[in-house]
C-alpha cells in the first residue's frame, strides 16, 4: 500500500474524530483549521505514526491548539467562547425524545466544569479513547490521567446533582392524594451515568 493510500485511509477513518476533538477545544471554525494542520503533520510524518493512530493525531491537534493559544490569545478567546456556546446550547437543538432532559442536564453540568475537566471526560466518553490512549494525548502518565479522570468524574457528578432536571409542568388539580402518599409532584431524576475505567 502506498503512502498516499495509507494517508487516505487514515484521513477517512480519523478526520471526523479529530475535528470533533479540535472543535471541542476551540470551536468549529478554528477546529477545522487545526484539523487540516493536524493532517498536514500526519502526511509529513506518515511513517512515524503509531498504531492506533487516533491518540497520536489528537495529541498533534492538542499541541497545535496550545501553539495557537500562545500565538494568538485574542482569536483563541473568541473561539473558546464559541465552543462554550456550542457546548451549552447544542443539547436542545434536535432531541425531542425522553432523553432531552438528561442530555440538557449533562451538557449544562459539563459546560460548568473547567476546560481541563471537560477535555478529560470527552476524550474518554465522546472520543472513545481508553485511559492509556487519552494519557498519551495529554502527555501524562496513565496513573496521572486515571487520578485526574476520577476527580473530573466526581466533579461532574456533583455538577449534575447541582443542575438537576428542570421541573415539569404543574399538575392539574385533582381529587387529592391517596392516604399515605406524598402529594408533591416529582421531576424525574436525570439518568446520567459516569463510567469508571
Coordinates of C-alpha atoms in Angstrom, one line a residue:
X1 CA 0.0 0.0 0.0
X2 CA 1.4 3.4 -0.9
X3 CA 1.8 6.3 1.5
X4 CA -1.0 8.1 -0.4
X5 CA -3.4 5.2 0.1
X6 CA -2.4 4.9 3.8
X7 CA -3.0 8.6 4.3
X8 CA -6.4 8.5 2.5
X9 CA -7.5 5.6 4.8
X10 CA -6.1 7.4 7.9
X11 CA -7.9 10.6 6.9
X12 CA -11.3 8.8 6.2
X13 CA -11.1 6.9 9.5
X14 CA -9.9 9.6 11.9
X15 CA -10.8 13.0 10.4
X16 CA -14.3 13.3 11.9
X17 CA -13.0 12.4 15.4
X18 CA -10.0 14.8 15.1
X19 CA -12.4 17.6 14.0
X20 CA -14.8 16.9 16.9
X21 CA -11.9 17.0 19.4
X22 CA -10.4 20.2 17.9
X23 CA -13.8 21.9 17.8
X24 CA -14.5 21.0 21.4
X25 CA -11.3 22.8 22.3
X26 CA -11.5 25.9 20.1
X27 CA -14.8 26.0 18.3
X28 CA -15.9 24.7 14.9
X29 CA -14.2 27.2 12.6
X30 CA -10.8 27.2 14.2
X31 CA -11.2 23.5 14.8
X32 CA -11.3 22.9 11.1
X33 CA -8.0 24.8 10.7
X34 CA -6.5 22.7 13.5
X35 CA -7.7 19.5 11.9
X36 CA -6.2 20.5 8.5
X37 CA -2.9 21.3 10.1
X38 CA -3.0 18.0 12.1
X39 CA -3.3 16.0 8.9
X40 CA -0.6 18.1 7.2
X41 CA 1.7 17.0 10.1
X42 CA 0.4 13.4 9.7
X43 CA 1.3 13.5 6.0
X44 CA 4.8 14.7 6.7
X45 CA 5.3 12.1 9.4
X46 CA 3.3 9.2 7.8
X47 CA 5.9 6.6 8.6
X48 CA 6.2 7.7 12.3
X49 CA 2.5 7.4 13.2
X50 CA 2.0 4.7 15.8
X51 CA -0.9 2.2 15.9
X52 CA -3.6 3.0 16.7
X53 CA -3.2 6.4 15.1
X54 CA -6.0 8.3 16.8
X55 CA -4.3 9.1 20.1
X56 CA -1.3 10.4 18.2
X57 CA -3.5 12.6 15.9
X58 CA -5.4 14.0 18.9
X59 CA -2.0 14.8 20.6
X60 CA -0.9 16.7 17.5
X61 CA -4.2 18.6 17.4
X62 CA -3.9 19.4 21.1
X63 CA -0.3 20.7 20.6
X64 CA -1.4 22.8 17.7
X65 CA -4.2 24.2 19.8
X66 CA -1.7 25.1 22.6
X67 CA 0.6 26.8 20.0
X68 CA -2.4 28.7 18.7
X69 CA -3.2 29.9 22.3
X70 CA 0.3 31.1 22.8
X71 CA 0.5 33.0 19.5
X72 CA -3.0 34.4 19.2
X73 CA -4.8 34.7 22.5
X74 CA -7.5 37.0 21.2
X75 CA -8.6 34.7 18.4
X76 CA -8.5 31.8 20.9
X77 CA -10.6 33.6 23.4
X78 CA -13.3 34.2 20.7
X79 CA -13.1 30.6 19.6
X80 CA -13.4 29.4 23.2
X81 CA -16.5 31.5 23.7
X82 CA -18.0 29.9 20.6
X83 CA -17.1 26.4 21.8
X84 CA -18.7 27.2 25.2
X85 CA -21.8 28.4 23.4
X86 CA -22.0 25.2 21.3
X87 CA -21.5 23.0 24.4
X88 CA -24.2 24.8 26.4
X89 CA -26.8 25.1 23.6
X90 CA -26.1 22.0 21.5
X91 CA -28.2 19.6 23.5
X92 CA -31.5 21.3 22.9
X93 CA -31.5 21.6 19.2
X94 CA -32.5 18.2 17.8
X95 CA -33.6 15.8 20.5
X96 CA -37.3 15.7 21.3
X97 CA -37.4 12.2 22.9
X98 CA -37.4 11.4 26.5
X99 CA -33.7 11.8 26.8
X100 CA -33.8 15.6 26.2
X101 CA -33.8 16.4 29.9
X102 CA -31.0 14.1 30.8
X103 CA -28.9 15.4 27.9
X104 CA -29.5 19.0 28.7
X105 CA -28.6 18.4 32.4
X106 CA -25.5 16.5 31.4
X107 CA -24.3 19.2 29.0
X108 CA -25.2 22.0 31.3
X109 CA -23.2 20.3 34.1
X110 CA -20.3 19.6 31.6
X111 CA -20.3 23.2 30.5
X112 CA -19.9 24.3 34.1
X113 CA -16.7 22.3 34.6
X114 CA -13.2 23.6 33.8
X115 CA -11.8 23.2 30.3
X116 CA -9.3 20.6 31.7
X117 CA -12.1 18.5 33.2
X118 CA -14.2 18.7 30.0
X119 CA -11.2 17.6 28.0
X120 CA -10.5 14.6 30.2
X121 CA -14.1 13.5 30.2
X122 CA -14.7 14.0 26.5
X123 CA -11.6 12.1 25.5
X124 CA -12.9 9.0 27.1
X125 CA -16.7 9.4 26.7
X126 CA -17.1 11.1 23.4
X127 CA -13.9 10.3 21.5
X128 CA -13.8 6.7 22.7
X129 CA -10.2 6.6 23.9
X130 CA -9.0 4.3 26.6
X131 CA -7.1 5.7 29.6
X132 CA -3.7 4.9 28.1
X133 CA -4.5 6.5 24.8
X134 CA -6.0 9.6 26.4
X135 CA -3.0 9.9 28.6
X136 CA -0.8 9.9 25.5
X137 CA -2.9 12.7 24.0
X138 CA -2.5 14.8 27.2
X139 CA 1.2 13.9 27.5
X140 CA 0.9 12.5 31.0
X141 CA 1.3 9.0 32.6
X142 CA -1.6 6.6 32.8
X143 CA -1.7 6.9 36.6
X144 CA -1.8 10.7 36.4
X145 CA -4.6 10.5 33.8
X146 CA -6.6 8.0 35.9
X147 CA -6.4 10.2 39.0
X148 CA -7.4 13.3 37.0
X149 CA -10.2 11.5 35.3
X150 CA -11.5 10.1 38.6
X151 CA -11.6 13.7 40.1
X152 CA -13.2 15.1 37.0
X153 CA -15.9 12.4 37.2
X154 CA -16.6 13.3 40.8
X155 CA -16.9 17.0 39.9
X156 CA -19.2 16.1 37.0
X157 CA -21.4 14.0 39.4
X158 CA -21.6 17.0 41.8
X159 CA -22.4 19.4 38.9
X160 CA -25.2 17.1 37.6
X161 CA -26.7 16.9 41.1
X162 CA -26.5 20.7 41.4
X163 CA -28.1 21.3 38.0
X164 CA -30.8 18.7 38.4
X165 CA -33.6 18.2 36.0
X166 CA -35.8 21.0 35.1
X167 CA -39.2 20.8 36.8
X168 CA -42.1 19.6 34.7
X169 CA -45.4 21.5 34.2
X170 CA -47.7 22.0 37.2
X171 CA -50.2 19.1 37.6
X172 CA -53.9 19.8 37.2
X173 CA -55.7 20.0 40.5
X174 CA -57.3 16.6 41.2
X175 CA -59.4 14.9 43.8
X176 CA -56.4 14.8 46.2
X177 CA -53.7 12.3 47.1
X178 CA -54.3 8.8 48.4
X179 CA -53.7 8.5 52.1
X180 CA -50.0 7.9 52.9
X181 CA -48.7 9.2 49.5
X182 CA -46.7 12.4 49.1
X183 CA -48.9 14.8 47.1
X184 CA -46.0 16.8 45.7
X185 CA -45.1 16.2 42.1
X186 CA -41.6 14.8 41.5
X187 CA -39.5 15.6 38.5
X188 CA -37.7 12.6 37.1
X189 CA -34.0 12.4 38.1
X190 CA -31.5 12.8 35.3
X191 CA -30.2 9.4 34.4
X192 CA -26.5 10.3 33.8
X193 CA -24.0 7.6 34.2
X194 CA -20.3 8.2 34.6
X195 CA -18.5 5.1 33.6
X196 CA -15.3 4.2 35.5
X197 CA -12.4 2.8 33.5

